[in-house]
mmCIF file of C-alpha atoms in Angstrom:
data_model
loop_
_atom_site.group_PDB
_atom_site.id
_atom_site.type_symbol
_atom_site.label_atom_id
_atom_site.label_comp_id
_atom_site.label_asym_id
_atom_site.label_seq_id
_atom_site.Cartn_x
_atom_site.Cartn_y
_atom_site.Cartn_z
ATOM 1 C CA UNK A 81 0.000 0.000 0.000
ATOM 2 C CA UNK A 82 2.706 2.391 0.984
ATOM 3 C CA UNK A 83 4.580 1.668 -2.586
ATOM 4 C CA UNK A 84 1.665 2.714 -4.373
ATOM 5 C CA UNK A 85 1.484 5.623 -2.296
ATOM 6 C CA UNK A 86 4.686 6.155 -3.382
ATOM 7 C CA UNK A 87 4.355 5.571 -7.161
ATOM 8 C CA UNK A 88 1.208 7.774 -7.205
ATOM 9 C CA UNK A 89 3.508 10.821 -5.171
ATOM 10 C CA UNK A 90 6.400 10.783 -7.408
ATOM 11 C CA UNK A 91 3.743 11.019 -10.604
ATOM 12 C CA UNK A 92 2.239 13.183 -8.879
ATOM 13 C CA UNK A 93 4.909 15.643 -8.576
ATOM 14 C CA UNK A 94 6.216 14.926 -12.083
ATOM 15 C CA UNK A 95 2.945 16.419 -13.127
ATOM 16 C CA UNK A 96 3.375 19.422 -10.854
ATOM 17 C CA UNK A 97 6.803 19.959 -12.508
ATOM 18 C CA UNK A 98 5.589 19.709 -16.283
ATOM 19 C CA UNK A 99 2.925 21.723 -15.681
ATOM 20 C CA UNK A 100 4.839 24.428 -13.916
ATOM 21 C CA UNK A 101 7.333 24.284 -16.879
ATOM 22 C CA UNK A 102 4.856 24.541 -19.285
ATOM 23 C CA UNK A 103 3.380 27.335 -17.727
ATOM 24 C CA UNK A 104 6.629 29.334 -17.642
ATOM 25 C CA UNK A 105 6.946 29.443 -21.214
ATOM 26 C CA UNK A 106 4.763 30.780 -24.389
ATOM 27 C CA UNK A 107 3.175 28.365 -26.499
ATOM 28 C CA UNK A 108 5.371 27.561 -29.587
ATOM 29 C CA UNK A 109 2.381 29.182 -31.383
ATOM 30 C CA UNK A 110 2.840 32.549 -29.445
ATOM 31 C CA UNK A 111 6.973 32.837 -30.207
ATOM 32 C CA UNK A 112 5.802 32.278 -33.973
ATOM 33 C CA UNK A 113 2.821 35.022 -33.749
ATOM 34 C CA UNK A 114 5.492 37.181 -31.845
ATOM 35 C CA UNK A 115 8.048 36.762 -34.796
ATOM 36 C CA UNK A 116 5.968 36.509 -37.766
ATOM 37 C CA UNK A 117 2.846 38.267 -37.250
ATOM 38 C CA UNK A 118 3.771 41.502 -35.602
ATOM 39 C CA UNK A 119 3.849 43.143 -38.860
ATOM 40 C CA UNK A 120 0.406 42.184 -40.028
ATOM 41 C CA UNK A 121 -1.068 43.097 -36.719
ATOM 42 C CA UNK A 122 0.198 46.537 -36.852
ATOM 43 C CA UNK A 123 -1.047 46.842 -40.694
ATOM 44 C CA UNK A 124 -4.686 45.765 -39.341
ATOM 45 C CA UNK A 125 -4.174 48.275 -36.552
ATOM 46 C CA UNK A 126 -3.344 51.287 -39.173
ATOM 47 C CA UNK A 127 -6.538 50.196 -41.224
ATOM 48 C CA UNK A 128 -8.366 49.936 -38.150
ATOM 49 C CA UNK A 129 -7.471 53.511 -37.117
ATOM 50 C CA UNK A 130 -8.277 55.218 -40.422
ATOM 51 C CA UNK A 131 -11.643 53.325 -40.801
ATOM 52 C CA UNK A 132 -15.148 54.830 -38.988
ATOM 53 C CA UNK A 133 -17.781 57.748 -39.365
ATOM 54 C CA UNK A 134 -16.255 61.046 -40.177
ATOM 55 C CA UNK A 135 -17.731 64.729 -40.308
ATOM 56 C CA UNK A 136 -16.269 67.765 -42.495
ATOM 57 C CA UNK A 137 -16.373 70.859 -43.785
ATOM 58 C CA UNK A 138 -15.328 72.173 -47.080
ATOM 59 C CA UNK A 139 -15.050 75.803 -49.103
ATOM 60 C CA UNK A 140 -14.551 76.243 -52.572
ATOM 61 C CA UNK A 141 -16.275 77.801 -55.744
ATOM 62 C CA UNK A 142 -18.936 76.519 -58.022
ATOM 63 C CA UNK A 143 -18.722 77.323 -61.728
ATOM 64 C CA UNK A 144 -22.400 77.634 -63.132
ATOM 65 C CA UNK A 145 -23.389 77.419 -66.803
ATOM 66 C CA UNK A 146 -23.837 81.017 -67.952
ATOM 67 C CA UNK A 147 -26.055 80.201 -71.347
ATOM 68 C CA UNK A 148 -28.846 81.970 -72.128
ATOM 69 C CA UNK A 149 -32.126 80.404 -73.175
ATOM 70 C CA UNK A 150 -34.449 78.155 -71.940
ATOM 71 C CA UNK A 151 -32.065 75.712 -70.685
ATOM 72 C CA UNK A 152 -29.454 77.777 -69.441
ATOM 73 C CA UNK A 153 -28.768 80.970 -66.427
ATOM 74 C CA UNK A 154 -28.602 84.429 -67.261
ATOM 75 C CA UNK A 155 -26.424 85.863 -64.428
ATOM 76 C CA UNK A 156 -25.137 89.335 -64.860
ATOM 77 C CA UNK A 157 -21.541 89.124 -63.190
ATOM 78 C CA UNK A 158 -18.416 91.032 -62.598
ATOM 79 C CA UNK A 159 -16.484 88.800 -61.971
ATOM 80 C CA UNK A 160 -14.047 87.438 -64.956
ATOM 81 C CA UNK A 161 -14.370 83.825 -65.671
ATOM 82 C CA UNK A 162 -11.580 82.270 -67.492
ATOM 83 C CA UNK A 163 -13.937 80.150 -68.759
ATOM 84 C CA UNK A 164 -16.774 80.718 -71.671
ATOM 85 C CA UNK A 165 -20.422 81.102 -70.390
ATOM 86 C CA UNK A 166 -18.986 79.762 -67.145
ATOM 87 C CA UNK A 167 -19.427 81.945 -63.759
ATOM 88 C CA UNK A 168 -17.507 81.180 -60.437
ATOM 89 C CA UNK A 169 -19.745 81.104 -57.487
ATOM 90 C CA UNK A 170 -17.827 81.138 -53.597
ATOM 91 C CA UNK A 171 -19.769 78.197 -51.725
ATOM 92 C CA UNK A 172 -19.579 76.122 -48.886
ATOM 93 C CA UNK A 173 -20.780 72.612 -47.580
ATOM 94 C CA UNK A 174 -20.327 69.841 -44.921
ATOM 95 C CA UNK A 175 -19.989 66.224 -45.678
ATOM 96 C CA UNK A 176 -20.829 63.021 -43.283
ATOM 97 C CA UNK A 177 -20.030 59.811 -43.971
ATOM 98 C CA UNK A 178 -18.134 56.783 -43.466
ATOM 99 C CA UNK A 179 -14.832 55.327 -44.595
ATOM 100 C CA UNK A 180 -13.644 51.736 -45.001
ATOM 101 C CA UNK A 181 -9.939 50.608 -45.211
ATOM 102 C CA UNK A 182 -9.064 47.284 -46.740
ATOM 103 C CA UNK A 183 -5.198 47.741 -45.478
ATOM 104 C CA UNK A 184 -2.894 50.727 -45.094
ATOM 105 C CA UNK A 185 -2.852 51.877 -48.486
ATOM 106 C CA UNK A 186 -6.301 50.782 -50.256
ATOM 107 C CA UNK A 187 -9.872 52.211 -48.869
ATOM 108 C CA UNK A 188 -13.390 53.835 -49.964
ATOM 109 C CA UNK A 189 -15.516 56.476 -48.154
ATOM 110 C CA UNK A 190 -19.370 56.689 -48.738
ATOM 111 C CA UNK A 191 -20.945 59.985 -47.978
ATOM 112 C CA UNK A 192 -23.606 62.817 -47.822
ATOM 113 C CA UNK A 193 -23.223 66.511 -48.893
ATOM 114 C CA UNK A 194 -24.818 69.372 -48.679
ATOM 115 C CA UNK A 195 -23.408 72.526 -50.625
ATOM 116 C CA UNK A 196 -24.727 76.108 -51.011
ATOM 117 C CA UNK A 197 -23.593 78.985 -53.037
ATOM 118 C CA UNK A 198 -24.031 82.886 -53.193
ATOM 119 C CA UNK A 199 -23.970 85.260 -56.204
ATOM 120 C CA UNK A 200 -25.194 87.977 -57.746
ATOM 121 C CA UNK A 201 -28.956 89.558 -56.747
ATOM 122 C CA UNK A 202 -28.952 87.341 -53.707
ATOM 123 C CA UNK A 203 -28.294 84.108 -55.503
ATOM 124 C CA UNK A 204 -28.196 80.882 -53.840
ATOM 125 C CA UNK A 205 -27.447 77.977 -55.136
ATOM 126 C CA UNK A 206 -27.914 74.787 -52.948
ATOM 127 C CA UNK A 207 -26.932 71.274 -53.705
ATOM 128 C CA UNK A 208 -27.390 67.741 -52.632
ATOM 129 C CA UNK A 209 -24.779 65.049 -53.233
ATOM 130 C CA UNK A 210 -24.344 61.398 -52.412
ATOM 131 C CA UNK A 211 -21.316 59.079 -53.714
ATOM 132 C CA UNK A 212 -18.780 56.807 -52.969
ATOM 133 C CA UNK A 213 -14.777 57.763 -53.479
ATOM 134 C CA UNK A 214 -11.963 55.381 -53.754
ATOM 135 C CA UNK A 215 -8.849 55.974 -51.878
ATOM 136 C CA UNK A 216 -5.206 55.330 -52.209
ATOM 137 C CA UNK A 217 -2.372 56.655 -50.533
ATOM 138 C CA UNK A 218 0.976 56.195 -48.737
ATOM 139 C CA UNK A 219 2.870 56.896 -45.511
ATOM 140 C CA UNK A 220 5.087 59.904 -45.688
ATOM 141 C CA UNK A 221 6.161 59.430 -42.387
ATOM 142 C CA UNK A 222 7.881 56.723 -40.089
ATOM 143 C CA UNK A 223 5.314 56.894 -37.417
ATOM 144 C CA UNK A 224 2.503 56.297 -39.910
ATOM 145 C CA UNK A 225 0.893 59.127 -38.925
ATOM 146 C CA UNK A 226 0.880 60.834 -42.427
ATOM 147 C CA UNK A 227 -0.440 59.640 -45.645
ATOM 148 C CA UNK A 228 -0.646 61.309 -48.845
ATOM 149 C CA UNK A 229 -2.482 60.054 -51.632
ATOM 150 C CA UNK A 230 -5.283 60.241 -54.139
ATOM 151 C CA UNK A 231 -8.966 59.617 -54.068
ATOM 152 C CA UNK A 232 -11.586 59.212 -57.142
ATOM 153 C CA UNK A 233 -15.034 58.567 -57.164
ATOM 154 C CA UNK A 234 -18.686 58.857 -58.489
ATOM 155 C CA UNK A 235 -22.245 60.283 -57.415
ATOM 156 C CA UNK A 236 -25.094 61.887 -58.208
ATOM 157 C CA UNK A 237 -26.543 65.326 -57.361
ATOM 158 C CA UNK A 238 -29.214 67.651 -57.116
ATOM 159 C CA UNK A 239 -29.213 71.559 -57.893
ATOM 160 C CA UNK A 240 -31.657 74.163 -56.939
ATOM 161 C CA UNK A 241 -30.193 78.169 -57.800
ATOM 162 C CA UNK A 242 -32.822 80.913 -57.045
ATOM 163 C CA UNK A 243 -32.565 85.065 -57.008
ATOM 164 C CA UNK A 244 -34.289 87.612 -56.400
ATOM 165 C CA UNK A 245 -34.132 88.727 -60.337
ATOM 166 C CA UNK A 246 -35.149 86.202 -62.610
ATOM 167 C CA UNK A 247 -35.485 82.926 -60.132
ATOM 168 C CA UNK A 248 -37.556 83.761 -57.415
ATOM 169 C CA UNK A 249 -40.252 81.777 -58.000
ATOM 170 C CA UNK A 250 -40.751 77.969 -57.565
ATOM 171 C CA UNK A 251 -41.864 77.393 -60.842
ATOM 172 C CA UNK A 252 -39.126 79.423 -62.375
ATOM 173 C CA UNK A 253 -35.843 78.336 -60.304
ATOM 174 C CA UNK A 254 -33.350 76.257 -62.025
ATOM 175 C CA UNK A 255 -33.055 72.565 -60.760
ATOM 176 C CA UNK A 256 -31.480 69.631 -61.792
ATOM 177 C CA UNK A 257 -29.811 66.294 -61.183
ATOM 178 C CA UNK A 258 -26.719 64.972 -62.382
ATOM 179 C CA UNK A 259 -24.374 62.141 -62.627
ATOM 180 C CA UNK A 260 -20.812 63.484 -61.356
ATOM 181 C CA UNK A 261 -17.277 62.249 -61.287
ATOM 182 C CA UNK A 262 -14.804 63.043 -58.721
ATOM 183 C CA UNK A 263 -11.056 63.282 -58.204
ATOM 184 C CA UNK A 264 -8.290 64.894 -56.240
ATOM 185 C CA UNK A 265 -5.525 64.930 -53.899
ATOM 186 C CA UNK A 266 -6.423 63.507 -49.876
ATOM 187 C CA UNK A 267 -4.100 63.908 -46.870
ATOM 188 C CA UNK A 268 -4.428 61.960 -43.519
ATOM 189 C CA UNK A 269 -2.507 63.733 -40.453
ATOM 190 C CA UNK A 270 -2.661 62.102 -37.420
ATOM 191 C CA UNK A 271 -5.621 59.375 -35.988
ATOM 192 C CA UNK A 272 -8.466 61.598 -36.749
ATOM 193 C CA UNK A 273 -7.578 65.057 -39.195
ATOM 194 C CA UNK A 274 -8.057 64.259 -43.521
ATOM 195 C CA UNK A 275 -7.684 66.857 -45.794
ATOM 196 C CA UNK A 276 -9.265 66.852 -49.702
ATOM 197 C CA UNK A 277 -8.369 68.927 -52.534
ATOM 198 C CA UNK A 278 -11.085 67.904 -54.983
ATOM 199 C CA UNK A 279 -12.432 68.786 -58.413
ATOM 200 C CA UNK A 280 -16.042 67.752 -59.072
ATOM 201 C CA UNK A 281 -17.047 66.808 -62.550
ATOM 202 C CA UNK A 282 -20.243 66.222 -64.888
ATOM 203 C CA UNK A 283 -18.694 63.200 -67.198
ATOM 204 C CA UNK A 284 -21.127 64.778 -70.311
ATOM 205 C CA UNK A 285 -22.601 68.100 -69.989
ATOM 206 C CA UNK A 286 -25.006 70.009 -72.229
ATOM 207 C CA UNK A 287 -23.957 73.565 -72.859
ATOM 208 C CA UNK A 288 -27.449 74.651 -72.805
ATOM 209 C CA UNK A 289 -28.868 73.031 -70.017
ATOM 210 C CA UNK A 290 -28.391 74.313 -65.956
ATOM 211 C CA UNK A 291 -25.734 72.788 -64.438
ATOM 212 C CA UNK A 292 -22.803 73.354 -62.620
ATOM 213 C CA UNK A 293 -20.049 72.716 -64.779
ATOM 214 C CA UNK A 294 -17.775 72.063 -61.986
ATOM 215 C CA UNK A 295 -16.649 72.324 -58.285
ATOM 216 C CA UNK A 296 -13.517 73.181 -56.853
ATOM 217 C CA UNK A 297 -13.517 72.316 -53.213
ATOM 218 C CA UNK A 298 -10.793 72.255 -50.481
ATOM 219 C CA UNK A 299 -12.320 69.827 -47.386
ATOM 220 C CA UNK A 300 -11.219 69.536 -43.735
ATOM 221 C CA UNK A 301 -12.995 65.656 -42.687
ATOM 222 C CA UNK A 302 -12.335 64.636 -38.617
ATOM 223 C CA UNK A 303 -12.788 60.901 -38.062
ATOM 224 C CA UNK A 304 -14.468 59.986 -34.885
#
């Protein structure tokens, strides 16, 4: 009886021992995650950090279609446009949306604007937009805390310009919708701070017909 007492302690304590040992150091699986995938979980980090909802502002100037006629604006304006039948309106907007990163360098933002625009004879021109941009860019810093890059993309909009001249009526203000294209320069600084330079685009546009012929924007985003 007392052998097997025996026998069963010094198992017993062999156990105790492996255990212990076992205990003291990572599984073989940790060292290899440690070595090998330290890397990859600070590239899913990055990605995770520039992803989520996002709120901005942005300035810039609208160029409206100056043709006269049925289909077209007649906006008396002194301001020279270096473009023909084209006239620069100052606006400003805010944009919410959200952004998606598929790793550091590759992602796409969905989002909401709203834009409006002052001119001449208490103009306004406001304007509803909703699109989806794709995103690339690349760290310009060590820290990964800058990225510079480029972003393209594609919507559709709405446009509704009144005054107190010839458009102040509902039956008589200029609106119209539009398929619009999208590209420019994008910045990221820091976790939460993006910065667009963008020019906004109608793909085909009718020289007689209202619509903005393009918009020139410069946006400030902050990523929650």
């Amino acid at each position: 009886m007392r052998a097997y007492q025996g026998i069963f302690g010094i198992v017993f304590l062999f156990v105790s021992i492996v255990r212990a040992f076992a205990a003291s150091e990572p599984p073989s699986s940790q060292v290899a995650c440690d070595d090998l995938c330290q890397a990859v979980t600070e590239r899913t980090a990055i990605s995770r950090q520039k992803s989520g909802k996002y709120i901005g502002l942005g300035v810039g100037v609208s160029l409206l279609s100056s043709a006269k006629g049925d289909g077209g604006i007649s906006i008396s304006n002194n301001i020279a446009s270096p473009y023909d039948n084209l006239i620069p309106i100052p606006s400003f907007g805010i944009r919410a949306g959200t952004m998606s990163f598929f790793n550091r360098y590759i992602g796409v933002r969905g989002f909401f604007g709203f834009d409006m625009g002052f001119g001449k004879h208490s103009g306004m021109l406001t304007m509803l937009s909703l699109g989806i941009d794709a995103i690339a860019e690349f760290p310009v810093s060590k820290e990964h805390s800058v990225f510079l890059g480029g972003i393209l993309g594609i919507g559709a909009d709405a446009y509704l310009y009144y005054d107190q001249k010839d458009y102040n009526r509902w039956s008589k203000m200029k609106k119209a919708g539009e398929v619009f294209m999208q590209a420019g320069l994008t910045a990221m600084v820091g976790k939460h701070s993006r910065i667009n330079l963008i020019y906004r685009f109608l793909p085909a546009r009718r020289a007689s017909h209202f619509s903005p012929a393009g918009i020139v924007s410069l946006e400030y985003g902050f990523k929650f």
